């Protein structure tokens, strides 16, 4: 199911191209092993699928997404800063 077409890795920029995958009849894809290893994706992990119709789909580990969301929500817990005096 996974096709390794010129697997490119740039560890300095932390950007990767893992190749291509085919979508099965039930809409499933296989995440390439190297991607699972780099992003520490293990059997039983819950993943979030996010989408932007202009930019595409992103897959994020749910626990990581939750931590980011919690940090974002903490903004609302702080008192607003006063604007600087002119």
CSV table of C-alpha atoms in Angstrom, one decimal:
chain,number,residue,atom,x,y,z
A,1,UNK,CA,0.0,0.0,0.0
A,2,UNK,CA,2.9,2.4,0.6
A,3,UNK,CA,5.0,3.5,-2.3
A,4,UNK,CA,8.4,4.9,-1.6
A,5,UNK,CA,9.0,7.5,-4.3
A,6,UNK,CA,12.2,9.4,-3.6
A,7,UNK,CA,11.9,9.5,0.2
A,8,UNK,CA,13.4,12.9,1.1
A,9,UNK,CA,14.5,13.9,4.6
A,10,UNK,CA,15.9,17.2,5.7
A,11,UNK,CA,16.6,16.8,9.4
A,12,UNK,CA,17.9,20.4,9.6
A,13,UNK,CA,14.5,21.8,8.7
A,14,UNK,CA,12.6,18.8,10.2
A,15,UNK,CA,10.6,18.5,7.0
A,16,UNK,CA,10.0,15.1,5.4
A,17,UNK,CA,8.5,13.5,2.3
A,18,UNK,CA,7.7,9.9,3.1
A,19,UNK,CA,6.3,8.9,-0.3
A,20,UNK,CA,2.8,8.1,-1.4
A,21,UNK,CA,0.1,5.9,0.0
A,22,UNK,CA,-3.1,4.6,-1.6
A,23,UNK,CA,-6.5,5.0,0.0
A,24,UNK,CA,-8.2,1.6,0.4
A,25,UNK,CA,-11.8,0.8,-0.4
A,26,UNK,CA,-12.8,1.7,3.2
A,27,UNK,CA,-11.0,5.0,3.1
A,28,UNK,CA,-8.0,3.8,5.1
A,29,UNK,CA,-4.4,4.7,4.6
A,30,UNK,CA,-1.2,3.2,6.0
A,31,UNK,CA,1.1,5.7,7.7
A,32,UNK,CA,4.7,4.8,6.6
A,33,UNK,CA,6.8,3.1,9.3
A,34,UNK,CA,9.5,5.8,9.2
A,35,UNK,CA,6.8,8.5,9.8
A,36,UNK,CA,5.4,6.5,12.7
A,37,UNK,CA,8.9,6.2,14.1
A,38,UNK,CA,9.7,9.9,13.8
A,39,UNK,CA,6.4,11.0,15.2
A,40,UNK,CA,6.2,8.2,17.8
A,41,UNK,CA,2.9,6.9,16.5
A,42,UNK,CA,2.1,3.5,18.1
A,43,UNK,CA,-0.8,1.0,17.8
A,44,UNK,CA,-3.7,2.3,19.8
A,45,UNK,CA,-2.8,5.9,19.6
A,46,UNK,CA,-5.6,8.3,18.8
A,47,UNK,CA,-5.0,10.7,15.9
A,48,UNK,CA,-6.8,13.9,15.0
A,49,UNK,CA,-7.5,14.6,11.3
A,50,UNK,CA,-7.6,18.3,10.5
A,51,UNK,CA,-8.5,19.8,7.2
A,52,UNK,CA,-8.3,23.0,5.2
A,53,UNK,CA,-10.0,22.9,1.8
A,54,UNK,CA,-7.3,25.2,0.4
A,55,UNK,CA,-4.3,23.6,2.0
A,56,UNK,CA,-5.1,19.9,2.6
A,57,UNK,CA,-5.2,17.4,5.5
A,58,UNK,CA,-3.0,17.2,8.6
A,59,UNK,CA,-2.8,14.3,11.0
A,60,UNK,CA,-1.8,15.1,14.6
A,61,UNK,CA,-1.6,12.9,17.7
A,62,UNK,CA,-4.6,13.7,19.7
A,63,UNK,CA,-2.7,14.1,23.0
A,64,UNK,CA,-0.3,16.6,21.4
A,65,UNK,CA,-3.2,18.5,19.9
A,66,UNK,CA,-4.9,18.6,23.3
A,67,UNK,CA,-1.8,20.1,24.9
A,68,UNK,CA,-1.6,22.8,22.3
A,69,UNK,CA,-5.3,23.6,22.6
A,70,UNK,CA,-5.0,23.8,26.4
A,71,UNK,CA,-2.1,26.3,26.1
A,72,UNK,CA,-4.2,28.3,23.7
A,73,UNK,CA,-7.1,28.3,26.1
A,74,UNK,CA,-4.9,29.6,28.9
A,75,UNK,CA,-4.8,32.9,27.1
A,76,UNK,CA,-8.4,33.5,28.2
A,77,UNK,CA,-7.5,32.9,31.8
A,78,UNK,CA,-5.1,35.8,32.0
A,79,UNK,CA,-6.3,39.4,32.5
A,80,UNK,CA,-6.0,41.4,29.4
A,81,UNK,CA,-2.9,43.7,29.2
A,82,UNK,CA,-3.4,47.4,29.3
A,83,UNK,CA,-2.5,49.1,26.0
A,84,UNK,CA,0.7,51.2,26.2
A,85,UNK,CA,0.2,54.8,27.0
A,86,UNK,CA,0.9,57.2,24.2
